[in-house]
mmCIF file of N, CA and C and ligand atoms in Angstrom:
data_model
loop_
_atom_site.group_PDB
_atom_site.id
_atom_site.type_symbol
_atom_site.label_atom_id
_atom_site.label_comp_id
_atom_site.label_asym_id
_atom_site.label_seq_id
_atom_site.Cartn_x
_atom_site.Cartn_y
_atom_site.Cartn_z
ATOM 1 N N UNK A 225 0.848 -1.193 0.000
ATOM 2 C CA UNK A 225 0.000 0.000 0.000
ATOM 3 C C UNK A 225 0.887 1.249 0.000
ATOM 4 N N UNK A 226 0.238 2.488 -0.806
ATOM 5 C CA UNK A 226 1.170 3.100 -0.808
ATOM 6 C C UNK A 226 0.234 4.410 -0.124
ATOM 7 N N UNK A 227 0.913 4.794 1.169
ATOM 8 C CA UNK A 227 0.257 6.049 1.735
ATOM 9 C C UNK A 227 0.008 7.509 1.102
ATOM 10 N N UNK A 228 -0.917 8.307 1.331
ATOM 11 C CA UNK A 228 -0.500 9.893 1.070
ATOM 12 C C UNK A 228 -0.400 10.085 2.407
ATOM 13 N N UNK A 229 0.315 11.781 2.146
ATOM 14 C CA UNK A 229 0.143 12.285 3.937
ATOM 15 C C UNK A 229 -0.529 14.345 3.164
ATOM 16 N N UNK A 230 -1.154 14.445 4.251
ATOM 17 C CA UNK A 230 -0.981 15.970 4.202
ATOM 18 C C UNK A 230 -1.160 16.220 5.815
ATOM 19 N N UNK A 231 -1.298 17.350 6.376
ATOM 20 C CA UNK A 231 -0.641 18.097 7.273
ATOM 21 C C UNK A 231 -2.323 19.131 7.644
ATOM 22 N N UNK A 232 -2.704 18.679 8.536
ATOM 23 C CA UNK A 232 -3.838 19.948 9.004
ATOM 24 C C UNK A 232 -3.480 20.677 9.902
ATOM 25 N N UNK A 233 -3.381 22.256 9.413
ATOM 26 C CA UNK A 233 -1.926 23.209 10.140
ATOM 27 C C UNK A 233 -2.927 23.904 11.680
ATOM 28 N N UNK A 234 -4.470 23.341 10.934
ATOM 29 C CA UNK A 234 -5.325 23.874 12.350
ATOM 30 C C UNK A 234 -4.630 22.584 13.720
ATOM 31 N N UNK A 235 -4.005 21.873 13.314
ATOM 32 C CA UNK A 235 -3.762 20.725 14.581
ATOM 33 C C UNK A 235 -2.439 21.177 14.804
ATOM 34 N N UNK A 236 -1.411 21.609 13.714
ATOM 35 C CA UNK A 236 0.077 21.375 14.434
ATOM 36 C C UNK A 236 0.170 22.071 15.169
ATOM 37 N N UNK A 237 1.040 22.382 16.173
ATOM 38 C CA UNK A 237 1.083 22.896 17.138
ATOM 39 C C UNK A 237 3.025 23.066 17.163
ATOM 40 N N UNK A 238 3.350 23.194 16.114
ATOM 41 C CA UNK A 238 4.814 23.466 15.762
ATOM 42 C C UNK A 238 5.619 22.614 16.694
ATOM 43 N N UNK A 239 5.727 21.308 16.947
ATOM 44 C CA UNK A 239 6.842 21.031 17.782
ATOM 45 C C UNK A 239 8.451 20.835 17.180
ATOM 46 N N UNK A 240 7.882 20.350 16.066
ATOM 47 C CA UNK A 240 9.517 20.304 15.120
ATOM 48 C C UNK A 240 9.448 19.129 14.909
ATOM 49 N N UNK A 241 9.016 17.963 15.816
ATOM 50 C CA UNK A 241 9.160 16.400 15.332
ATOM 51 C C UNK A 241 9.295 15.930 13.880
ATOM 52 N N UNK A 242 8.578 16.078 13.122
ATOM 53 C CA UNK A 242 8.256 15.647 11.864
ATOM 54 C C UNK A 242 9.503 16.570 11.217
ATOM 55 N N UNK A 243 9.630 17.904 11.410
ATOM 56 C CA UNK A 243 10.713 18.673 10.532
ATOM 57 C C UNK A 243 12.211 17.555 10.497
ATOM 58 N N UNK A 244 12.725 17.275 11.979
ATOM 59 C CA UNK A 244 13.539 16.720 13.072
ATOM 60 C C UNK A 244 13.694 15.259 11.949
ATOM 61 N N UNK A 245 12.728 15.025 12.541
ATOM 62 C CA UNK A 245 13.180 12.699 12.255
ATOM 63 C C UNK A 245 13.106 13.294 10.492
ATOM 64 N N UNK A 246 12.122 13.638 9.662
ATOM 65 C CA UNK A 246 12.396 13.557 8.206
ATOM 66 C C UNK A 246 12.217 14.630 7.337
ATOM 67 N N UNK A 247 13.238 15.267 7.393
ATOM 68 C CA UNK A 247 12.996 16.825 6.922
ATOM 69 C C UNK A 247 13.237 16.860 5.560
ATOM 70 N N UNK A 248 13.550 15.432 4.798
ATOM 71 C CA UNK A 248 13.182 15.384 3.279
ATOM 72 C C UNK A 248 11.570 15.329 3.534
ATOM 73 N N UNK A 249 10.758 15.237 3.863
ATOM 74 C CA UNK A 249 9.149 14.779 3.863
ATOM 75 C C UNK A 249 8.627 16.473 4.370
ATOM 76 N N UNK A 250 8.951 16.901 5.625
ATOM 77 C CA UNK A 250 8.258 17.895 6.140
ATOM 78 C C UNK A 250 9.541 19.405 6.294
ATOM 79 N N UNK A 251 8.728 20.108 6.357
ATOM 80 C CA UNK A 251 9.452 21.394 6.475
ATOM 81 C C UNK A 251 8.144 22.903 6.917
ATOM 82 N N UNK A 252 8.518 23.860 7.903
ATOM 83 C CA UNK A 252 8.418 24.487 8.497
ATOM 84 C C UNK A 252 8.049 25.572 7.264
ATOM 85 N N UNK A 253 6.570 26.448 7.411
ATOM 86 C CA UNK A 253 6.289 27.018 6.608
ATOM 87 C C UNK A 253 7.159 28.685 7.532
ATOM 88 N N UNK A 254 6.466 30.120 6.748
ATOM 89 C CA UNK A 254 6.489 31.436 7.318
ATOM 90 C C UNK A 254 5.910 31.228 9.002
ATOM 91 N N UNK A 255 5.315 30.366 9.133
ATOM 92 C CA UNK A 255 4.394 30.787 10.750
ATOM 93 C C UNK A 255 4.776 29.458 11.476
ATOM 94 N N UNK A 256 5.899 28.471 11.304
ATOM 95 C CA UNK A 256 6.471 27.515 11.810
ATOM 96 C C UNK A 256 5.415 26.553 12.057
ATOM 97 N N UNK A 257 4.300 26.111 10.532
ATOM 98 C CA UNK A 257 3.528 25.222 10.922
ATOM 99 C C UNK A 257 4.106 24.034 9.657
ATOM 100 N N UNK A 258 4.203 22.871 9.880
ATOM 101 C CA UNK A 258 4.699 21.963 9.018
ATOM 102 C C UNK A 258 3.954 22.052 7.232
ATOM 103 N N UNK A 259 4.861 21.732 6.803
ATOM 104 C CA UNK A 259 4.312 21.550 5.272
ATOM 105 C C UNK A 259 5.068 20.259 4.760
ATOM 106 N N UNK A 260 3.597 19.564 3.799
ATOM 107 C CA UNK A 260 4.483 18.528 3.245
ATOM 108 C C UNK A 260 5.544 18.557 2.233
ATOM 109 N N UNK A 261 6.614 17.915 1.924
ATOM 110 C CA UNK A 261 7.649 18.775 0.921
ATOM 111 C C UNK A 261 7.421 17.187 -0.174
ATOM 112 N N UNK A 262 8.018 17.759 -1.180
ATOM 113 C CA UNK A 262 7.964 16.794 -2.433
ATOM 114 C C UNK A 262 8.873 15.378 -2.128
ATOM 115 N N UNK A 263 9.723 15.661 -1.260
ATOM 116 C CA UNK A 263 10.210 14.818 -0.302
ATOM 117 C C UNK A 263 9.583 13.100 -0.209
ATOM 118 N N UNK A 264 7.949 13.417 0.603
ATOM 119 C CA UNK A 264 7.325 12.793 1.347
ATOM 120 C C UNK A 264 7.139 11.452 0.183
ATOM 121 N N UNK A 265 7.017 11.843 -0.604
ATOM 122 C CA UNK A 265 6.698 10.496 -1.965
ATOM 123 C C UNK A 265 7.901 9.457 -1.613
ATOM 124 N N UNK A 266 9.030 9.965 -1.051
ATOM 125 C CA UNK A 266 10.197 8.925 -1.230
ATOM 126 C C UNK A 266 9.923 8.371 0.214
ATOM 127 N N UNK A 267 8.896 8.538 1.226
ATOM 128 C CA UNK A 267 9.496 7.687 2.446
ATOM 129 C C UNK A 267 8.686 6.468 2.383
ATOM 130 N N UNK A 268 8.956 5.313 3.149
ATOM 131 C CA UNK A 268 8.201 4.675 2.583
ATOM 132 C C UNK A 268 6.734 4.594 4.397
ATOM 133 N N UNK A 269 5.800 3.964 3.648
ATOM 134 C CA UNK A 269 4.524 4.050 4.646
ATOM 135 C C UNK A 269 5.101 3.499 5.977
ATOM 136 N N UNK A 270 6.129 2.748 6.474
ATOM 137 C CA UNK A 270 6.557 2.889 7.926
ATOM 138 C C UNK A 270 7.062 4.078 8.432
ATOM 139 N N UNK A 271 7.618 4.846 7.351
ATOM 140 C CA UNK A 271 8.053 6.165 8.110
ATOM 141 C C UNK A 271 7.152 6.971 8.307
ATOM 142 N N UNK A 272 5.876 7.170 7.286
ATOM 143 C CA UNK A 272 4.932 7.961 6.973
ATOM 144 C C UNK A 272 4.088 7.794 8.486
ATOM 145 N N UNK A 273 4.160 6.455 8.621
ATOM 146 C CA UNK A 273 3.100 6.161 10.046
ATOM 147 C C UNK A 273 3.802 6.212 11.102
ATOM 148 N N UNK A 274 5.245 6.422 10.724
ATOM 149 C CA UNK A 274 5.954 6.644 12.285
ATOM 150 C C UNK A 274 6.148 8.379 12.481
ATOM 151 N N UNK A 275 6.023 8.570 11.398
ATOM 152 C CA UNK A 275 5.786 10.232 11.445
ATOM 153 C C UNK A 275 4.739 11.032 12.044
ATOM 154 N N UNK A 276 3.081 10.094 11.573
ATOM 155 C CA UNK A 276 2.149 10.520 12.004
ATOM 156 C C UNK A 276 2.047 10.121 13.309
ATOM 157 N N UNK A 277 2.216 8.941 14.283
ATOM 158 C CA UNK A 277 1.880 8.395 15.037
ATOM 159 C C UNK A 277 2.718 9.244 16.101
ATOM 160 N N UNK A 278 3.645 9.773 16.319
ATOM 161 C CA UNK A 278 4.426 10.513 16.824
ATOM 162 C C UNK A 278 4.034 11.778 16.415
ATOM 163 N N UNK A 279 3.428 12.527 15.634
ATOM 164 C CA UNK A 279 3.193 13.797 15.965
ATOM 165 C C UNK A 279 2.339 13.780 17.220
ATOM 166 N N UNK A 280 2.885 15.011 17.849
ATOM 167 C CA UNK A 280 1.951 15.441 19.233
ATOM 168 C C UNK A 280 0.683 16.133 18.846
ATOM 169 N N UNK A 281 0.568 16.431 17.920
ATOM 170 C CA UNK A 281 -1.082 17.101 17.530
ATOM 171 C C UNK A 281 -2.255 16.548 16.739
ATOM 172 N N UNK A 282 -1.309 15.172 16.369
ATOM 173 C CA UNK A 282 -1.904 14.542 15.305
ATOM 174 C C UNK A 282 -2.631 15.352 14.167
ATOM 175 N N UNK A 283 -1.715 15.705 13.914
ATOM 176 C CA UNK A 283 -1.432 17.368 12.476
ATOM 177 C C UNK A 283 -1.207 16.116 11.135
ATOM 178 N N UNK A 284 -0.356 15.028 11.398
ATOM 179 C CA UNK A 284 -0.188 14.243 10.063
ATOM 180 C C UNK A 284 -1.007 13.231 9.899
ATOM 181 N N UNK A 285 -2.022 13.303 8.872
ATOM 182 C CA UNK A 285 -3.035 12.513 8.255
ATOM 183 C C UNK A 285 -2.440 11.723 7.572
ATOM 184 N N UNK A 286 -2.642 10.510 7.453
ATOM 185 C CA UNK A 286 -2.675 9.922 6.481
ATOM 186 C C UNK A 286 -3.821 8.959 5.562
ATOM 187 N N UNK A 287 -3.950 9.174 4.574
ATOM 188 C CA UNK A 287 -4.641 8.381 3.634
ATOM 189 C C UNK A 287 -4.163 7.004 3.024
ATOM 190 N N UNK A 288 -5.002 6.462 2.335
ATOM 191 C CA UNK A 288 -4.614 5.113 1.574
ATOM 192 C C UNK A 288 -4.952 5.264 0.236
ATOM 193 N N UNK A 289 -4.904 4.362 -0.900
ATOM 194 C CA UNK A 289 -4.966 4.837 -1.680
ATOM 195 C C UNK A 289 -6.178 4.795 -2.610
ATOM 196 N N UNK A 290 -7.466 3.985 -1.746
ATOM 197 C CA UNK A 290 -8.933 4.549 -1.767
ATOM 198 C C UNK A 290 -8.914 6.203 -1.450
ATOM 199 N N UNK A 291 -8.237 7.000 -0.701
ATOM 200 C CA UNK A 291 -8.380 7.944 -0.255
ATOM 201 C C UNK A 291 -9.120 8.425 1.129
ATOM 202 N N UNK A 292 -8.925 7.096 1.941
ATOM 203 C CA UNK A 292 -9.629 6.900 3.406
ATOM 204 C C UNK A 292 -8.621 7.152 4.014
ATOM 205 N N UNK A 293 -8.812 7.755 5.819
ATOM 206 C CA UNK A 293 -7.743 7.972 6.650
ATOM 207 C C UNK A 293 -7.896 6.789 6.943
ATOM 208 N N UNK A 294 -6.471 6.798 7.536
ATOM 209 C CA UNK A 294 -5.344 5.624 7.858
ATOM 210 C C UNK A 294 -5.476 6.180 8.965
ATOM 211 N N UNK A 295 -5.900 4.659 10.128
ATOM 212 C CA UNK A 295 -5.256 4.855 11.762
ATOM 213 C C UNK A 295 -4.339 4.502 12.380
ATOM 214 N N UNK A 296 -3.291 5.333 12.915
ATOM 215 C CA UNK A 296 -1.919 4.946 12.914
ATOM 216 C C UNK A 296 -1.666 4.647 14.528
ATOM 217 N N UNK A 297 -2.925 5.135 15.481
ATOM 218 C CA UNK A 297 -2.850 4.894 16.695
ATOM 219 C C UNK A 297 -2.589 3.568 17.016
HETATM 220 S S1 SF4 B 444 5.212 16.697 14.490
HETATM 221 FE FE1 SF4 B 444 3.076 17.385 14.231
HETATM 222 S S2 SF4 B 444 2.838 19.121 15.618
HETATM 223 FE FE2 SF4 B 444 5.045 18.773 15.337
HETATM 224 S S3 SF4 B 444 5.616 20.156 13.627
HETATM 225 FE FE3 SF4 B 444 5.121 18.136 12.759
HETATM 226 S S4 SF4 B 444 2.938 18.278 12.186
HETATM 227 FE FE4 SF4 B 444 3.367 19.959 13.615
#
């Protein structure tokens, strides 16, 4: 399966995690809220879910490729 991710900037809460562990995937917009970078296509769905599962705001969504969220809890 191959994941998407995007980023709901109403949840992040800027901790840096996601910038931190894979900063080919995520990166820090003007207002230090994560953005996904072109990056994110190369990680593969264990990182994607170790990315999300570890954000503290649960800011990183992920989808499948029906286009349903993925529960990473
Ligand atoms: S880990 Fe979550 S809360 Fe922290 S910067 Fe990334 S998206 Fe935002």
């Amino acid at each position: 399966m191959t994941l998407r991710v995007r980023i709901d900037q109403e949840l992040c809460i800027s901790s840096g995690k996601c910038v931190a562990d894979e900063p080919e995937a995520f990166a820090f917009d003007d207002e230090e809220l994560s953005v996904v970078q072109p990056g994110a296509a190369r990680l593969s769905d264990d990182r994607l879910r170790r990315a999300a599962r570890l954000c503290p705001g649960q800011a990183i969504i992920l989808f499948d490729e029906a286009g349903q969220p993925v529960d990473v809890q």
